[in-house]
Short mmCIF file of C-alpha atoms and ligand atoms in Angstrom, two decimals:
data_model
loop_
_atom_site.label_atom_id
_atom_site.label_comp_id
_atom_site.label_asym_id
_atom_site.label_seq_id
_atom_site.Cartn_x
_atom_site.Cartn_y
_atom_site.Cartn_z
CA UNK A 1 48.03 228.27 282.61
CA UNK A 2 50.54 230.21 280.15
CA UNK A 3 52.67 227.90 277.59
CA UNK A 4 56.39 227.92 278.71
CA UNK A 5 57.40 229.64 275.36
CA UNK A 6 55.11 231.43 272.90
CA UNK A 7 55.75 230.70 269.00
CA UNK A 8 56.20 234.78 268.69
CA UNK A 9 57.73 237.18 271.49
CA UNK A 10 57.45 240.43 270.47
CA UNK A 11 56.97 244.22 272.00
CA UNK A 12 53.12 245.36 270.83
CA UNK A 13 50.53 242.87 269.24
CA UNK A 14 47.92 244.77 266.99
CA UNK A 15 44.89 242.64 266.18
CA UNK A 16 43.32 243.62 262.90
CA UNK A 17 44.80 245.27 259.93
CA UNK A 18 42.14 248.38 259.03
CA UNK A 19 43.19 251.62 259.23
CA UNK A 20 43.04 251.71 263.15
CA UNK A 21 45.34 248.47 262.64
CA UNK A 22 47.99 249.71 260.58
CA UNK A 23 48.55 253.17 261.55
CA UNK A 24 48.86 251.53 265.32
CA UNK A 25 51.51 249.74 263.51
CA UNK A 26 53.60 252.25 261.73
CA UNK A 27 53.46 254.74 264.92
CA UNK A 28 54.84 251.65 266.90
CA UNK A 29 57.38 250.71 264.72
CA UNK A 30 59.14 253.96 263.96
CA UNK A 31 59.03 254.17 268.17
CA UNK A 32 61.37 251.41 267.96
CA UNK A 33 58.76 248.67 268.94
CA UNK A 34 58.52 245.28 267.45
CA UNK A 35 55.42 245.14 265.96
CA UNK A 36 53.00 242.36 264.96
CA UNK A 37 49.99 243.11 263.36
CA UNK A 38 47.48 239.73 263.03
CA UNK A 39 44.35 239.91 260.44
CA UNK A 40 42.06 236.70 260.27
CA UNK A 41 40.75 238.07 256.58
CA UNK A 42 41.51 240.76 254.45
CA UNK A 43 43.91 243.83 255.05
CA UNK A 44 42.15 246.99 254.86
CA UNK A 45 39.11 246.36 256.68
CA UNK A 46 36.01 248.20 255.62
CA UNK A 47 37.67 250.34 253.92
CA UNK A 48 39.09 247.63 251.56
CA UNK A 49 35.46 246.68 250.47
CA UNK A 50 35.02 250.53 249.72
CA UNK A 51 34.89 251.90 246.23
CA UNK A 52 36.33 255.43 246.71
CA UNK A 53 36.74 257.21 249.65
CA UNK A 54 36.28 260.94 249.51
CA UNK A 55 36.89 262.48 252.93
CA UNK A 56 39.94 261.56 254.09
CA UNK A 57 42.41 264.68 254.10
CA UNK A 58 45.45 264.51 251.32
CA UNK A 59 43.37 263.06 248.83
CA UNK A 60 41.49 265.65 247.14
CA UNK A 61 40.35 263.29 244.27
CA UNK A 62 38.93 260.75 245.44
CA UNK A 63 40.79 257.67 246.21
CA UNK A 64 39.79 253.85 245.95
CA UNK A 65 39.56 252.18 249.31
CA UNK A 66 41.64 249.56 248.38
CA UNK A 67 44.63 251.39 247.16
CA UNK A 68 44.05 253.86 250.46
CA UNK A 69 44.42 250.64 252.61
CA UNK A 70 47.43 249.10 250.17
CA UNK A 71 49.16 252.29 250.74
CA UNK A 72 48.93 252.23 254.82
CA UNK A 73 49.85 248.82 254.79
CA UNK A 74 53.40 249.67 252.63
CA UNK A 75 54.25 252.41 255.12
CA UNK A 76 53.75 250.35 258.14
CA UNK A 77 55.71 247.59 256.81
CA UNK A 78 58.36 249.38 255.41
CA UNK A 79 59.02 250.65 259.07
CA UNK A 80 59.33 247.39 260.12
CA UNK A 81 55.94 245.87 261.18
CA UNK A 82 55.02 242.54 260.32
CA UNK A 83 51.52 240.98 259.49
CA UNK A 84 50.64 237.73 260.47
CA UNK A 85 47.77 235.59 259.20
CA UNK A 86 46.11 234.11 261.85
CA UNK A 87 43.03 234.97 264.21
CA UNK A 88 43.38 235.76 267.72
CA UNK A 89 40.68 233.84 269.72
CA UNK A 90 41.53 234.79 273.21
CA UNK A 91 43.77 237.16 275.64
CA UNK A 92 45.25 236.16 278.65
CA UNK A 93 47.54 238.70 281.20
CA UNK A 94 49.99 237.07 283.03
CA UNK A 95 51.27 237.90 286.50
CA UNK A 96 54.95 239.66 284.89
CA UNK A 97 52.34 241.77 282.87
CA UNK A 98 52.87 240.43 279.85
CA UNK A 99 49.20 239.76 277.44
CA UNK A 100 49.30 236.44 276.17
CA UNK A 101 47.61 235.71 272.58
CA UNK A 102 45.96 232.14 271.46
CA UNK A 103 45.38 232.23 268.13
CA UNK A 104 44.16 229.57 265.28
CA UNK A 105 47.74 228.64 264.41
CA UNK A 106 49.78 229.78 267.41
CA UNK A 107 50.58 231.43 270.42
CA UNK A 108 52.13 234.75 270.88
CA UNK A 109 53.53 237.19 274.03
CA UNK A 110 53.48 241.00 274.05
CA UNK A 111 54.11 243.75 276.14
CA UNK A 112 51.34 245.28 275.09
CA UNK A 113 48.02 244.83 272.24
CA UNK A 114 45.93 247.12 270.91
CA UNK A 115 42.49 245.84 269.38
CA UNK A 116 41.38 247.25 266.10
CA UNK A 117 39.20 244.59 265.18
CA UNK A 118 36.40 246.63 263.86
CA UNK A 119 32.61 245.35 262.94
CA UNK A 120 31.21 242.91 261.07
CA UNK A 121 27.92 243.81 258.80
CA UNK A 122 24.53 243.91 260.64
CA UNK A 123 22.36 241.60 259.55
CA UNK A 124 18.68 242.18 258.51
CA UNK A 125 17.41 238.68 260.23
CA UNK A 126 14.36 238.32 257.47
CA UNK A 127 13.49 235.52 256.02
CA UNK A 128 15.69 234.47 252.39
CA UNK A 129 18.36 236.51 254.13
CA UNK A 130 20.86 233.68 255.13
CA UNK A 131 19.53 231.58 252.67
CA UNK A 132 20.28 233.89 249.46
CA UNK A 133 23.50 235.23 251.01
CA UNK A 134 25.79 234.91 247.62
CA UNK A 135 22.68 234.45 245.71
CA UNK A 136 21.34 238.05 245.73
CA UNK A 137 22.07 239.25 248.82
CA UNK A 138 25.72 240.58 249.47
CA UNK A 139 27.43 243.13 252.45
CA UNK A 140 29.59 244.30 249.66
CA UNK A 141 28.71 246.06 246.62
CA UNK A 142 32.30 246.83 245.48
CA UNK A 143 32.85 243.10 245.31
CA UNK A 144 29.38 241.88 244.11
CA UNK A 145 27.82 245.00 242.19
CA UNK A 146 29.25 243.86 239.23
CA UNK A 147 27.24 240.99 239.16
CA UNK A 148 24.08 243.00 238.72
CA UNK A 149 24.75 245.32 235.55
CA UNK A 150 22.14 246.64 233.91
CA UNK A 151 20.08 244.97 236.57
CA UNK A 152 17.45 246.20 239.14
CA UNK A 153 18.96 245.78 242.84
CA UNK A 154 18.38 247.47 246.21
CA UNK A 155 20.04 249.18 249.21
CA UNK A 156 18.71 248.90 252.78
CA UNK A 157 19.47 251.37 255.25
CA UNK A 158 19.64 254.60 255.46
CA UNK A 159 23.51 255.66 257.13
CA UNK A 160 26.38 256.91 255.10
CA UNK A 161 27.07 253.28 253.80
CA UNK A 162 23.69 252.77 252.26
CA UNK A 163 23.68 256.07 250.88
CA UNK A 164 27.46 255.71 249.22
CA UNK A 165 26.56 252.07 247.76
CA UNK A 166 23.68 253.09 246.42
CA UNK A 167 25.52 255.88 244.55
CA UNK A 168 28.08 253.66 243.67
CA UNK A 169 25.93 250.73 242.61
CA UNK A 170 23.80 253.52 239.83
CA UNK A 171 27.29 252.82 237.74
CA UNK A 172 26.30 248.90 237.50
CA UNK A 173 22.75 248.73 237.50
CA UNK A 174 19.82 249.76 235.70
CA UNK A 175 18.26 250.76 239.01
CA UNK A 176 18.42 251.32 242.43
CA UNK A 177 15.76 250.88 244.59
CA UNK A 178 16.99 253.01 248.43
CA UNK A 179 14.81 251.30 250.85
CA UNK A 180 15.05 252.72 254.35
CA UNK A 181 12.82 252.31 257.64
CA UNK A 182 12.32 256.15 258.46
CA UNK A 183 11.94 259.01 256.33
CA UNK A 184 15.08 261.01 257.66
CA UNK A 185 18.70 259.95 256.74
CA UNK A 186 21.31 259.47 259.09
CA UNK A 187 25.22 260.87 258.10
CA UNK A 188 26.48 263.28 255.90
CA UNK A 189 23.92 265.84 253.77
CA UNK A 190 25.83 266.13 251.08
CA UNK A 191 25.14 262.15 250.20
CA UNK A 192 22.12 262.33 250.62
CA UNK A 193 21.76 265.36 248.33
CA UNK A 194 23.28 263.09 245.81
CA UNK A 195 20.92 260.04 246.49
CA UNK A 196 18.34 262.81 246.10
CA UNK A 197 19.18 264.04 242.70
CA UNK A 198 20.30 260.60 241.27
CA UNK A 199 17.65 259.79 238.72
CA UNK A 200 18.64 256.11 238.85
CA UNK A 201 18.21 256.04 242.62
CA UNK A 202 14.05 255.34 243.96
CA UNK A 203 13.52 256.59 247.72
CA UNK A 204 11.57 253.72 249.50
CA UNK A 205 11.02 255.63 252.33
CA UNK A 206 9.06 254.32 255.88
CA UNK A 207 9.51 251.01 254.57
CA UNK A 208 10.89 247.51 256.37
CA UNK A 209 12.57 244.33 254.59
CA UNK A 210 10.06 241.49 255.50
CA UNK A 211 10.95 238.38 253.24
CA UNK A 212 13.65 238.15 250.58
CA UNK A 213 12.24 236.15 247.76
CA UNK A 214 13.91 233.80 244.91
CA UNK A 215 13.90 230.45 243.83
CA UNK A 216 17.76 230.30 242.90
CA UNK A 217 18.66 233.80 243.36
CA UNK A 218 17.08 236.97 244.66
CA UNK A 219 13.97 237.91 242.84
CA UNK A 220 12.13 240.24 244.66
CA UNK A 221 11.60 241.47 247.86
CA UNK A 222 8.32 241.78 250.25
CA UNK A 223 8.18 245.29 252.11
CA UNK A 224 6.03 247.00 254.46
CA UNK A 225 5.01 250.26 254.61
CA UNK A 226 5.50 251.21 258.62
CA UNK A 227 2.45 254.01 258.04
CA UNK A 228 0.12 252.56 256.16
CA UNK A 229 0.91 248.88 256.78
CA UNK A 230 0.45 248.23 253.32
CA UNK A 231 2.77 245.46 252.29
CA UNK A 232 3.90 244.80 248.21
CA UNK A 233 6.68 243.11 246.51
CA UNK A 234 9.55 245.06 245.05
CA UNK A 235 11.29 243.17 241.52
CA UNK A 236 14.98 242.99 241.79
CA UNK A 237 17.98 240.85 241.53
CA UNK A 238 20.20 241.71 244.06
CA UNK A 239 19.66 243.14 247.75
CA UNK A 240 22.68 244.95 249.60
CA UNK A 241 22.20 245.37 253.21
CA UNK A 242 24.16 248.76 255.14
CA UNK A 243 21.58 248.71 258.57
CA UNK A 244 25.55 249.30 260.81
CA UNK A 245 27.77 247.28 262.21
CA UNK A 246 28.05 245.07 264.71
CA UNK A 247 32.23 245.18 267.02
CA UNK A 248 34.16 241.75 266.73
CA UNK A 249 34.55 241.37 270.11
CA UNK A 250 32.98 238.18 271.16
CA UNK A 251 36.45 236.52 272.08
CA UNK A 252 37.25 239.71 274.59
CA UNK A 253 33.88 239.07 276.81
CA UNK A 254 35.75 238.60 280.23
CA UNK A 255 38.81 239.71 279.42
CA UNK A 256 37.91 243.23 278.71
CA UNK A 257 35.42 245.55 279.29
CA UNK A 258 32.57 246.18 276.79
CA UNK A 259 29.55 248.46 276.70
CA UNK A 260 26.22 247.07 276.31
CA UNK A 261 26.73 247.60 272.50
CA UNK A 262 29.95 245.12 272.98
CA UNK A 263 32.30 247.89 272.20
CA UNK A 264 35.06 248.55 274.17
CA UNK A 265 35.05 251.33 276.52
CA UNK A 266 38.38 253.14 276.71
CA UNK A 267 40.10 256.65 278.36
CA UNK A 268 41.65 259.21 276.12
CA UNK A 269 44.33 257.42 276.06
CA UNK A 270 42.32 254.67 274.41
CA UNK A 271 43.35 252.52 277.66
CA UNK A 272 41.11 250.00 277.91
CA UNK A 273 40.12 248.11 281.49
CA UNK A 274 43.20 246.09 281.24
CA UNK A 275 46.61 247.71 281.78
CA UNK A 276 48.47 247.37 278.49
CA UNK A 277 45.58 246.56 276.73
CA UNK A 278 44.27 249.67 274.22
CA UNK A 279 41.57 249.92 271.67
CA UNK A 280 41.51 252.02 268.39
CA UNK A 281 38.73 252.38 265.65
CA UNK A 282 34.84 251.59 265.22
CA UNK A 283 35.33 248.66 267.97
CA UNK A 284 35.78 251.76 270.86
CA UNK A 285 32.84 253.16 272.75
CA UNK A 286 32.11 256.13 270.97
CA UNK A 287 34.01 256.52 268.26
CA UNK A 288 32.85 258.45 265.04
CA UNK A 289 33.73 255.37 262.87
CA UNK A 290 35.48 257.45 260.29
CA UNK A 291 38.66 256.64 258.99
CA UNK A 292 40.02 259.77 260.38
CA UNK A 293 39.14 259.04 263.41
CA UNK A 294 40.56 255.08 263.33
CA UNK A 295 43.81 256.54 262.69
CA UNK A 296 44.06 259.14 265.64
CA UNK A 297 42.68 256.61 268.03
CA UNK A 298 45.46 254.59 266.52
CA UNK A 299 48.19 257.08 266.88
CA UNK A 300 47.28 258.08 270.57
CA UNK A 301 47.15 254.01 271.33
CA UNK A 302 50.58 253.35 269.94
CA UNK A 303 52.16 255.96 271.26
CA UNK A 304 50.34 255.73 274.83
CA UNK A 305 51.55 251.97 274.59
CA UNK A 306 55.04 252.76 273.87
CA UNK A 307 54.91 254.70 277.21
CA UNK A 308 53.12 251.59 279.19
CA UNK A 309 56.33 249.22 278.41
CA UNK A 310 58.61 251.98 278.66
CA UNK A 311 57.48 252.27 282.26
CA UNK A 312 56.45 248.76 282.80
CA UNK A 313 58.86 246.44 281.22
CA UNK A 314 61.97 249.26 281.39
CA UNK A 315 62.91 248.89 277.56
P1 NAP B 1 24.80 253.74 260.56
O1 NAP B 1 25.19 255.17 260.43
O2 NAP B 1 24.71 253.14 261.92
O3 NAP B 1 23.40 253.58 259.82
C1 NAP B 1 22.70 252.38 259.83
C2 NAP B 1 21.38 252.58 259.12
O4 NAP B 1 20.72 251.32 259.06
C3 NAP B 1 20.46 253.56 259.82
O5 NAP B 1 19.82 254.39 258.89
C4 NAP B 1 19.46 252.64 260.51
O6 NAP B 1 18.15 253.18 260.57
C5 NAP B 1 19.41 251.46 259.60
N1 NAP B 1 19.10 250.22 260.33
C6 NAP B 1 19.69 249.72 261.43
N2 NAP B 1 19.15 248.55 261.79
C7 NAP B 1 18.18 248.32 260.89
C8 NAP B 1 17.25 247.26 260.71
N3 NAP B 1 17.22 246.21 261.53
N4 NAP B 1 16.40 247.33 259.66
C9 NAP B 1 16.43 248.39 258.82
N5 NAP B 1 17.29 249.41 258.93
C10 NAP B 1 18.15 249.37 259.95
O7 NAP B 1 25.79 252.77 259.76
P2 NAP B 1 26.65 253.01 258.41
O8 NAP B 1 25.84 253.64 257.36
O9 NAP B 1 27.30 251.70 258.15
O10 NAP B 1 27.76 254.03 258.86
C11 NAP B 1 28.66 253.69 259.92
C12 NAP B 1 29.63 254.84 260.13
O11 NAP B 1 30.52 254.92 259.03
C13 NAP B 1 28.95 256.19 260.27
O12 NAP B 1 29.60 256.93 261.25
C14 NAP B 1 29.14 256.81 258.92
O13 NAP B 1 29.15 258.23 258.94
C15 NAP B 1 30.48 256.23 258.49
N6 NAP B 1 30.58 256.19 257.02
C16 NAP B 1 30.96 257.32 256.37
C17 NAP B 1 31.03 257.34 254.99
C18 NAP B 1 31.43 258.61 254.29
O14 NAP B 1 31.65 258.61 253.11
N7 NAP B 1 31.52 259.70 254.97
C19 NAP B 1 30.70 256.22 254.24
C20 NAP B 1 30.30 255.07 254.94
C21 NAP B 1 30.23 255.08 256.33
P3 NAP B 1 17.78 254.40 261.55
O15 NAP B 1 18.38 255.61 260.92
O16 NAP B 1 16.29 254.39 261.56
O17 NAP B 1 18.36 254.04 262.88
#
């Protein structure tokens, strides 16, 4: 049953302040919306924990992730949208149509949402892994590479992500060992051209994570090659894990579709299965999980939801 009176009324609920987030939030607000936008961590998203981001159109030197994500929050708000800190734990439609949102520290009413919730770091599930998390092993090497200068760490996986950190984390530390389960790399060529040529950077190639080893922090790691079987231990302080993401979208299971990946299936309109309901970013089925491509989705899903209440709610 829906509380007689939510704690915030407004016209279009956003949940999650990335890029998909806070473009949804600027296109709704200069449509005349009013526009929440809820984050249960950081603004920014990914992209926040991102050194420099090279690819997105405008910025022809590279710019830092966090000043990229600083920047789409200032334009969003200075339109008029407002961020709330709180995290949405469940949706609810109601029989006038309108999406009901329980969150940790209230509950709120919209005409319509749109869920840019992104991922959450894949975990390796190895041994010393959950043990050594902030002890050696980090999902972040903007915010914990400095810890390792002049120090011998490694990168597993073998996408884009891996393949940037490692790059980035040759400015810190003595070393970087690129440990990766195949001998092909996923993503763009031109990193990997780079990861090629960077004499600080060691190819560990047909290789798996089996144990994570320490005492008090990281101090080496066991490995297997997948060809020859032959397992050894690999020296280093610090382990960053890029294997993908994994879509926030536990709280959604029965209130939305999701794919067998748990991402949410959507229309070109980025319509979800629930009218009023829209998804933008890495959380849809599909998507290319680029920034560029967060911020169409996002664009298309604000504007396609400014339509919805237009025709649903008459204003
Ligand atoms: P990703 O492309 O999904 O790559 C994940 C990597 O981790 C793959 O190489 C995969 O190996 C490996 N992996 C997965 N599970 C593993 C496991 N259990 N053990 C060992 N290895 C495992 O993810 P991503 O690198 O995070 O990139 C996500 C998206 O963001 C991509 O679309 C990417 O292009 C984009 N991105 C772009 C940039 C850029 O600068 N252009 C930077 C970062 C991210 P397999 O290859 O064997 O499957």
């Amino acid at each position: 049953m829906t509380p007689p009176k939510p704690d915030l009324d407004m016209d279009l609920l956003i949940i999650g302040a990335g890029p998909a987030g806070l473009t949804a939030a600027l296109y709704g607000a200069r449509a005349g919306l009013t526009v929440y936008v809820f984050e249960r961590g950081e603004i920014g998203g990914q992209v926040a924990m991102t050194d420099y981001v090279e690819n997105y159109p405008g910025f022809p030197e590279p710019i830092e992730g966090p000043e990229l994500m600083e920047r789409m929050k200032e334009q969003a708000t200075r339109f008029g949208a407002q961020i709330v800190y709180d995290e949405i734990e469940r949706l609810e439609r109601d029989e006038a149509h309108y999406i009901w949102a329980y969150g940790t520290d209230g509950t709120y009413r919209a005409k319509a949402v749109i869920i840019a919730v992104g991922s959450d770091p894949r975990k390796l599930g190895v041994p010393g892994e959950e043990e050594f998390t902030g002890r050696g092993v980090s999902y972040c090497a903007v915010c914990d590479g400095h810890f390792f200068k002049d120090q011998v760490v490694a990168v597993v996986g073998g996408g884009d992500s891996a393949k940037t950190e490692a790059l980035y984390l040759t400015n810190l530390a003595s070393k970087v060992y690129l440990i990766h389960r195949r001998d092909r790399f996923r993503g763009e060529k031109i990193l990997e051209d780079r990861v090629r040529q960077n004499p600080k950077i060691e190819l560990v190639l047909n290789t798996v994570v089996e144990e994570i080893l320490g005492d008090q922090q990281v101090r080496a790691l066991r490995v297997r090659n997948v060809q020859t079987q032959e397992v050894s231990e690999i020296p280093v302080s610090g382990v960053f894990i890029y294997i993908g993401h994994i879509p926030n979208t536990g709280f959604l299971k029965g209130f939305v579709e999701l794919d067998e990946t748990g991402h949410i299936p959507t229309d070109s309109n980025m319509q979800t299965s629930v009218p009023g309901v829209f998804a933008a970013g890495d959380v849809r089925s599909g998507s290319l999980r680029q920034i560029t491509t967060s911020v169409g989705d996002a664009a298309i899903a604000a504007t396609r939801a400014g339509e919805y209440i237009e025709k649903i709610f008459g204003s």
